[in-house]
Amino acid sequence: MTLVVFIVSLLGAMAVGVPVAFSLMFCGVVLMWFMGMFNTQIIAQNMIAGADTFTLLAIPFFILAGELMNAGGLSKRIIDFAIACVGHIRGGLGIVAIMAAVIMASISGSAAADTAALAAILIPMMAKAGYNVPRSAGLIAAGGVIAPVIPPSMAFIVFGVAANVSITQLFMAGIVPGLMMGIALIVTWLIVVRKDKVEALPRAPMKERLRVTGRALWALGMPVIILGGIKAGVVTPTEAAVVAAAYALFVGMFIYRELSPKQLPHVILQAAKTTAVIMFLVCAALVSAWLITAANIPAEITGFIEPLIDRPTLLMFVIMLVVLVVGTALDLTPTILILTPVLMPIIKQAGIDPVYFGVLFIMNTCIGLLTPPVGVVLNVVSGVGRVPLGKVTIGVWPFLVAQVFVLFILVLFPDLVLVPARWLH
Amino acid sequence: EFSERNIRVSNGINADHPVGNGIKAMQACLDEKSGGKLKLTAFWGGALGGDLQATQALRSGVQEAVVTSSSPLVGIVPALGVFDLPFLFASADEAYKVLDGDFGTQMNKKLEEAGLINLAYWENGFRNLSNSVRPVTKWEDFEGMKVRVMQNNIFLDTFQNLGANATPMAFGEVFSALETKAIDAQENPYVTIDTSKFYEVQKFVTETNHAYTPFLFLFSKAIFDTYSAEEQAALRDCAAVGRDEERKVIQDLNKKSLEKIKAAGLEVNTLSAEEQARIREKSMIVYDKHKAEIGADVVDAILANLAEIRK
Amino acid sequence: MAMQKAIDTFYRILEFLLIFLLSSMAVMVFVNVVMRYGFNSGLNISDELSRYFFVWLTFIGAVVAFREHSHLGVETLVMLFGRKGRIVCMILSNIVIIAVSAIFFWGTWKQAPINASMTSPVTKLPMIWIYGIGFFTGAGIVLIALERLIRLLTGRVTDEEIAAFAGENMSLEQLSERA
Ligand code: NA
Ligand code: NA
């Protein structure tokens, strides 16, 4: 019964357009009233305590690093580098897009920012080379959503804090699945473009390619610093984030000289606002999570799925389907925040590895960024690349299918995640 | 006179900790006294928030109970800092005598002024040092060692005074940080070193016994006051029953954990009596530094009490 | 006019504050990394203070974001409605927001004594300085939403606002806040 109250109050508020954060607070208020324990202090205390967590400080710093990467010209150098590497191959610009997307994913945790940078540069180039524009836009959108799967990742940080799972372990476990998403996209791309009549870019002379690579080295150093730093234990994820931001600032300002001190306040303000939006949501979710726990709602759900507890693969399959459906309408962070407190007790009881679950869950919510009616990354590509939203939605579907395929392969073979994760950690 | 009560008990630790056994024993006692009317529902692993957050929820009458170590609460009751002072208790028996005696009652009064009823002192236990660098046999061995400590001024000062590089860090990140050598060392009771699998990523363990932290079984005063006298008495009595069980289990488990740590191939050593005395002597500077903050009367009272016991 | 100018100045100050808070957090954490590895030492206060700056950043930023319609919502259903339907939803939505924000404010009020009587472990700052931010955020959002509600009820709502409510014309910045 509490479960029904939880779902109805949350969906009801969201349906009339109440922002998710306030809907979660509302759902919390309704739950405590229903449980006969109405006390305004529950709201106040849990809201603030939610932000008072050192681990979450990684969020603003990684956002800042991502913003600085774009403003400082690092993204552009990375794309130039990818063009120099594979631009001359048939269908090369698509491979360029994915290669650049994967490299940028290992610097930034934001799907929207990465996608915007890729779309602004590559869609005009792809159009000029004769590629089908909606399909190119779809590919870039699908490449952009790799960002939160490959570390650093705000999504992993939020999940790690909400589920009490090590963020370092999540980061390391995300690398291989993220690369698999990239490979699946390249394969799909090569299949769908094989009959298109397009011109490959001329192969640049070796000297030019070395020059571009040399210029990109500073930007390519960033993933090494972030992942190497965390992997070698020099820094915690929070510290890695601040080092990454400092490095991007240095490179953008003094090496590439595209970032002027004048721009800096705007970049920082934007990162601060993004942080506030995400964090306010995290805080509101901790209010409802507290009440979900106090009301023992997970136990209620466990009752329903009792028959599946002994069949982890089937259970994962069902959960992933549910997340896919939720992801059509809900953004990434809210999906993580709303479902984690409900699902984690079930995952633990079924004996599923929480890191493995985390990786698949985040991958799934990222796929949700590509599914209508609410697919934020589709909106970004449509806006930046000036392609109508409807066309992007059609262009993206082969890539969407490819990513869902990868997801369910990982459901069937957990070792594909677990073995490399163990090896990397 | 008993009413139906659902008492939510928040725990930062996991259900397999001896506190779990203590709560079972306490429930059995409550069942008998209240005819099954007083029910404890335990939440584990910080599911209802961290210890400090849960304690604040008690003070505002939002939640019934929490089992927490004393250290995070010094911001609410500064006198509790006395239990963080290095090398205070020499043995568990000393600690029991002080905590279950007059000094414990005095501290309970201070807690009550802050809106918290301490039903009984349970046990977290003596803290020991583990590291991946070298065996610690003397004061000088701490030099330059990166030690994770709780975010607590007395712990920070204790280890900085020993020459270590004390680093506060969230508990959840400690394993990874030890594994990747971001930090060299951590300090916790044997049971925690065992259950959190720190022994997998450490080489040396030193029985420093540098601090004994009690667990407090705290109840919200705002809620406690609405209970009948019988209910209150039952809770106090049964918390003591739970305490005895928990202390017994944790003592056994400490031994088992130590065996497990040794079996895992770690080098375990104790400090010689002279070195223990020397470190204790050198640590007195931490007592002086924090005496005013904790309350001179409190520090003097516990030292007098201990001197009495040691006679 | 003078009123509008005062309000704009107020938000400029808030934005300046956000920039200050985020930069200081970054500097504090960065300096600690450098000190830890370069000099084998660290500032105990920077860990704690950066966390408190983070709390202030979040809850001041939440008000600024609310003013700019930047908090994430699900516009799927609202998008289907015409102008009238959207206005009805906006009224309901603002009522819910006012209610929960007022509860946030009220809870902060009721909890103020216990936060005032607790200090932080390292900096010894009374915790009301951190938890008291609920006064600002609760009140700020109630005021903005009340003003919107009054304009909605008196028919003075702008088409731009209605479009923003239904998630139309989102800027790239707003989109990047969502993913
Ligand atoms: Na990433
Ligand atoms: Na979607």
XYZ file of C-alpha atoms and ligand atoms in Angstrom, chain A residues 104-110 114 146-153, ligand 1:
17
model
C 36.233 12.936 -24.630
C 34.261 10.508 -22.481
C 37.453 9.704 -20.629
C 37.845 13.373 -19.735
C 34.325 14.575 -19.110
C 31.307 13.017 -17.495
C 28.666 14.995 -19.290
C 30.402 16.176 -25.236
C 29.071 6.915 -23.820
C 30.397 9.781 -21.642
C 28.817 8.688 -18.347
C 29.791 5.010 -18.825
C 33.512 5.633 -19.304
C 35.029 7.345 -16.251
C 34.954 10.058 -15.045
C 31.234 9.990 -14.635
Na 33.165 10.066 -18.761
